[in-house]
Amino acid sequence: MKYIIAIIQPDRLDEVIAALEEEEIILVTVSEVMGRGRQKGVAEVYRSHVERNGLLHKIKVEVAVNNNDVWRAVDAIANGARTGHVGDGKIFVLDMEECVRIRTGETGVSAIR
Amino acid sequence: MKYIIAIIQPDRLDDVIAALEEEEINLLTVSDCMGRGRQKGVAEVYRSHVDRSGLLHKLKVELAVGNNNVWQAVDAITRGARTGNIGDGKIFVLEMEECLRIRTGETGISALA
Amino acid sequence: MTSIDTGDTAWLLISTALVMLMTPGLAFFYGGLVRRKNILSIMVQCMMLVAVISLQWVAFGYSLSFGPDHAGIIGGLSWAGLHGVGLAPNPDYAATVPHQLFMVYQMMFAVITPALIIGAFAERMRFSAFLLFSVLWATIVYDPMAHWVWGAGGFLKEMGALDFAGGIVVHVSAGTGALAAALVLGRRRGYPEISPPHNLPFAILGAALLWFGWFGFNAGSALTSGTLAVSAFISTHMAAAAGALAWAVLEWVLSKRPTALGIISGAIAGLATVTPAAGYVTPAGAILIGFLTGIICYFSVVWVKARLGYDDSLDAFGVHGVGGMFGVLMTGILATTAVNPDGADGLAYGHAKQLLIQFLAMIICGAFSFVVSWGLLKLVDRVVGLRVSPDHENIGLDLTQHRESAYTIVG
């Protein structure tokens, strides 16, 4: 099993979720984060204080999938999130050892869905 | 070492923390997130704009544990988060390679405690 | 010999402060509806207009609008810098309060009118272009139009057009200017796939401040603290209530749920629409106006805009323009001298010509504002460029235009 973390543009969330849904991947966790990458961000100025962290508002999407579904999920996210501009985001795929459905206690592949 | 990510109902947080404390697991990170799974969520409408992502508010609890404590932690979270209803959440267990305490530079299991 | 009435003066002072509060209220209303990366840009634009148009008004705006008439078209510059605008009342406008009070009361209208247009070009206009456009618009569109409708000798006033508190001068002019802005600037990148409003509680706070301030806007326009102010006050409130209910019920029927945004949109539509009518119609007339406009503006925003495809981002035309035009016409139907002897009877009271006059005034002002706004936007585009770069639109105007962000998880 794999755990996928994607950092995307806020406006692309609807399309990413729709694209995942087409692949029948329903379970998604979304959170607000700040990030920077090649899209360097902009220094902020408060009164005369300059803040150079250059972080921009982004959305983090997390999905757990079976090994067979990894590329379908990655492609769906990439297709939903892509605009062709700097700042479209990144996708990270991590190894996942176990998955537990809290309500029933089921584990493993059957708990993922 | 493992990195555990749990998505839970917001009002179960206190019980999850208390259950983890019973297992002497104190170090954890909590953040706001939106999620959906079998509990499909609800489409939102803003004037003419319909947002179908159907995300609901959840909390994400993250913690790092030694290999011996994985099931203690998973069981504690399950105990604290379970209500028996759809939407109780999921627990994901990821492999973690290293851990470092920033203050001292210690690494490995001793940095976890 | 005219003398100052302390009651009238007190009420107009309060009304002036109430109308001033509407522009920051509008900042919250619009600010809550945009994406989080652009809320400060809306608020900076609104607050900047409070500063800039106030100064423009004293320098020459008031003189152009209300100064001694030139051919019914414009007020001229003899009152520039408040020359001759003193503390003694001016019986042409308000015989019982200091002339300067009338001037500062009108100033707040001049401030909020260009601010309404912000809704049409939100999230994509350069700040320098916004500022240049707004000052030019206030001078070339608002000031003459205020003179036509309200200025002593203004040709629409002479023609008998009724506009109690600014349905034509404020809402029709800003609404049609907004339509021009939405068309000239083009859609936002990614439209219509744009994230939903980022802070609806802010939008509700803003709508509540607008509703509150509108009592000063409409009831203050009586310019006296008597029966007419009371009548306008009640009309204002009832139209807002009816508009809010109509919009929400329509949503409930057509898309299954009444929404927070729907209720406040309906309230604002009711307020904008009753503005020209407030001092001329009965409470029942105001309720009818509110109900109908809740329905009309709902369809203009939800159906017409979606089908025509222009990106009037926060519905400045759909609510203020459409509502304002409808209100101007309804004034021609429902106005009655039983409420205001200085007004006129409308169609419903046997005076069909009033509706024709209202229609003409609406068309003249709407067309004038649309055409001149279009020209000004093209001009400003040549001079400084209207739109931010795609990259900056992506990052957001708060950071790129103002180097600040409203929300941050760091600090």
JSON list of N, CA and C in Angstrom, two decimals, chain B residues 66-90:
[
{"chain": "B", "resi": 66, "resn": "GLY", "atom": "N", "xyz": [7.97, 3.88, 18.07]},
{"chain": "B", "resi": 66, "resn": "GLY", "atom": "CA", "xyz": [8.90, 2.77, 17.83]},
{"chain": "B", "resi": 66, "resn": "GLY", "atom": "C", "xyz": [8.12, 1.55, 17.33]},
{"chain": "B", "resi": 67, "resn": "ASN", "atom": "N", "xyz": [8.81, 0.61, 16.69]},
{"chain": "B", "resi": 67, "resn": "ASN", "atom": "CA", "xyz": [8.12, -0.55, 16.13]},
{"chain": "B", "resi": 67, "resn": "ASN", "atom": "C", "xyz": [7.29, -1.30, 17.18]},
{"chain": "B", "resi": 68, "resn": "ASN", "atom": "N", "xyz": [7.76, -1.32, 18.41]},
{"chain": "B", "resi": 68, "resn": "ASN", "atom": "CA", "xyz": [7.05, -2.08, 19.45]},
{"chain": "B", "resi": 68, "resn": "ASN", "atom": "C", "xyz": [5.75, -1.43, 19.89]},
{"chain": "B", "resi": 69, "resn": "ASN", "atom": "N", "xyz": [5.63, -0.15, 19.63]},
{"chain": "B", "resi": 69, "resn": "ASN", "atom": "CA", "xyz": [4.46, 0.56, 20.15]},
{"chain": "B", "resi": 69, "resn": "ASN", "atom": "C", "xyz": [3.37, 0.79, 19.11]},
{"chain": "B", "resi": 70, "resn": "VAL", "atom": "N", "xyz": [3.58, 0.29, 17.90]},
{"chain": "B", "resi": 70, "resn": "VAL", "atom": "CA", "xyz": [2.64, 0.61, 16.82]},
{"chain": "B", "resi": 70, "resn": "VAL", "atom": "C", "xyz": [1.21, 0.21, 17.18]},
{"chain": "B", "resi": 71, "resn": "TRP", "atom": "N", "xyz": [1.04, -1.04, 17.61]},
{"chain": "B", "resi": 71, "resn": "TRP", "atom": "CA", "xyz": [-0.34, -1.48, 17.83]},
{"chain": "B", "resi": 71, "resn": "TRP", "atom": "C", "xyz": [-0.96, -0.89, 19.08]},
{"chain": "B", "resi": 72, "resn": "GLN", "atom": "N", "xyz": [-0.11, -0.61, 20.08]},
{"chain": "B", "resi": 72, "resn": "GLN", "atom": "CA", "xyz": [-0.60, 0.13, 21.24]},
{"chain": "B", "resi": 72, "resn": "GLN", "atom": "C", "xyz": [-1.20, 1.46, 20.79]},
{"chain": "B", "resi": 73, "resn": "ALA", "atom": "N", "xyz": [-0.45, 2.16, 19.92]},
{"chain": "B", "resi": 73, "resn": "ALA", "atom": "CA", "xyz": [-0.91, 3.47, 19.47]},
{"chain": "B", "resi": 73, "resn": "ALA", "atom": "C", "xyz": [-2.16, 3.35, 18.61]},
{"chain": "B", "resi": 74, "resn": "VAL", "atom": "N", "xyz": [-2.14, 2.40, 17.67]},
{"chain": "B", "resi": 74, "resn": "VAL", "atom": "CA", "xyz": [-3.29, 2.23, 16.78]},
{"chain": "B", "resi": 74, "resn": "VAL", "atom": "C", "xyz": [-4.54, 1.87, 17.60]},
{"chain": "B", "resi": 75, "resn": "ASP", "atom": "N", "xyz": [-4.38, 0.98, 18.55]},
{"chain": "B", "resi": 75, "resn": "ASP", "atom": "CA", "xyz": [-5.53, 0.58, 19.37]},
{"chain": "B", "resi": 75, "resn": "ASP", "atom": "C", "xyz": [-6.05, 1.75, 20.20]},
{"chain": "B", "resi": 76, "resn": "ALA", "atom": "N", "xyz": [-5.13, 2.52, 20.72]},
{"chain": "B", "resi": 76, "resn": "ALA", "atom": "CA", "xyz": [-5.55, 3.66, 21.55]},
{"chain": "B", "resi": 76, "resn": "ALA", "atom": "C", "xyz": [-6.34, 4.66, 20.70]},
{"chain": "B", "resi": 77, "resn": "ILE", "atom": "N", "xyz": [-5.86, 4.94, 19.51]},
{"chain": "B", "resi": 77, "resn": "ILE", "atom": "CA", "xyz": [-6.57, 5.89, 18.65]},
{"chain": "B", "resi": 77, "resn": "ILE", "atom": "C", "xyz": [-7.95, 5.32, 18.30]},
{"chain": "B", "resi": 78, "resn": "THR", "atom": "N", "xyz": [-7.99, 4.03, 17.97]},
{"chain": "B", "resi": 78, "resn": "THR", "atom": "CA", "xyz": [-9.26, 3.39, 17.62]},
{"chain": "B", "resi": 78, "resn": "THR", "atom": "C", "xyz": [-10.24, 3.50, 18.78]},
{"chain": "B", "resi": 79, "resn": "ARG", "atom": "N", "xyz": [-9.74, 3.19, 19.97]},
{"chain": "B", "resi": 79, "resn": "ARG", "atom": "CA", "xyz": [-10.57, 3.25, 21.17]},
{"chain": "B", "resi": 79, "resn": "ARG", "atom": "C", "xyz": [-11.15, 4.66, 21.36]},
{"chain": "B", "resi": 80, "resn": "GLY", "atom": "N", "xyz": [-10.27, 5.62, 21.22]},
{"chain": "B", "resi": 80, "resn": "GLY", "atom": "CA", "xyz": [-10.71, 7.00, 21.47]},
{"chain": "B", "resi": 80, "resn": "GLY", "atom": "C", "xyz": [-11.64, 7.53, 20.38]},
{"chain": "B", "resi": 81, "resn": "ALA", "atom": "N", "xyz": [-11.43, 7.08, 19.14]},
{"chain": "B", "resi": 81, "resn": "ALA", "atom": "CA", "xyz": [-12.13, 7.71, 18.01]},
{"chain": "B", "resi": 81, "resn": "ALA", "atom": "C", "xyz": [-13.41, 6.99, 17.62]},
{"chain": "B", "resi": 82, "resn": "ARG", "atom": "N", "xyz": [-13.58, 5.74, 18.06]},
{"chain": "B", "resi": 82, "resn": "ARG", "atom": "CA", "xyz": [-14.70, 4.97, 17.54]},
{"chain": "B", "resi": 82, "resn": "ARG", "atom": "C", "xyz": [-16.04, 5.37, 18.16]},
{"chain": "B", "resi": 83, "resn": "THR", "atom": "N", "xyz": [-17.03, 5.59, 17.30]},
{"chain": "B", "resi": 83, "resn": "THR", "atom": "CA", "xyz": [-18.41, 5.77, 17.77]},
{"chain": "B", "resi": 83, "resn": "THR", "atom": "C", "xyz": [-19.30, 4.72, 17.13]},
{"chain": "B", "resi": 84, "resn": "GLY", "atom": "N", "xyz": [-18.77, 4.03, 16.12]},
{"chain": "B", "resi": 84, "resn": "GLY", "atom": "CA", "xyz": [-19.56, 3.02, 15.42]},
{"chain": "B", "resi": 84, "resn": "GLY", "atom": "C", "xyz": [-20.29, 3.56, 14.20]},
{"chain": "B", "resi": 85, "resn": "ASN", "atom": "N", "xyz": [-20.15, 4.87, 13.95]},
{"chain": "B", "resi": 85, "resn": "ASN", "atom": "CA", "xyz": [-20.85, 5.47, 12.81]},
{"chain": "B", "resi": 85, "resn": "ASN", "atom": "C", "xyz": [-19.92, 5.67, 11.62]},
{"chain": "B", "resi": 86, "resn": "ILE", "atom": "N", "xyz": [-20.53, 5.74, 10.44]},
{"chain": "B", "resi": 86, "resn": "ILE", "atom": "CA", "xyz": [-19.75, 6.08, 9.26]},
{"chain": "B", "resi": 86, "resn": "ILE", "atom": "C", "xyz": [-19.14, 7.46, 9.48]},
{"chain": "B", "resi": 87, "resn": "GLY", "atom": "N", "xyz": [-17.86, 7.61, 9.08]},
{"chain": "B", "resi": 87, "resn": "GLY", "atom": "CA", "xyz": [-17.18, 8.89, 9.28]},
{"chain": "B", "resi": 87, "resn": "GLY", "atom": "C", "xyz": [-16.26, 8.87, 10.49]},
{"chain": "B", "resi": 88, "resn": "ASP", "atom": "N", "xyz": [-16.13, 7.71, 11.15]},
{"chain": "B", "resi": 88, "resn": "ASP", "atom": "CA", "xyz": [-15.23, 7.63, 12.31]},
{"chain": "B", "resi": 88, "resn": "ASP", "atom": "C", "xyz": [-13.77, 7.88, 11.92]},
{"chain": "B", "resi": 89, "resn": "GLY", "atom": "N", "xyz": [-13.41, 7.53, 10.69]},
{"chain": "B", "resi": 89, "resn": "GLY", "atom": "CA", "xyz": [-12.06, 7.86, 10.25]},
{"chain": "B", "resi": 89, "resn": "GLY", "atom": "C", "xyz": [-11.19, 6.67, 9.94]},
{"chain": "B", "resi": 90, "resn": "LYS", "atom": "N", "xyz": [-9.92, 6.97, 9.67]},
{"chain": "B", "resi": 90, "resn": "LYS", "atom": "CA", "xyz": [-8.95, 5.98, 9.23]},
{"chain": "B", "resi": 90, "resn": "LYS", "atom": "C", "xyz": [-7.63, 6.20, 9.95]}
]
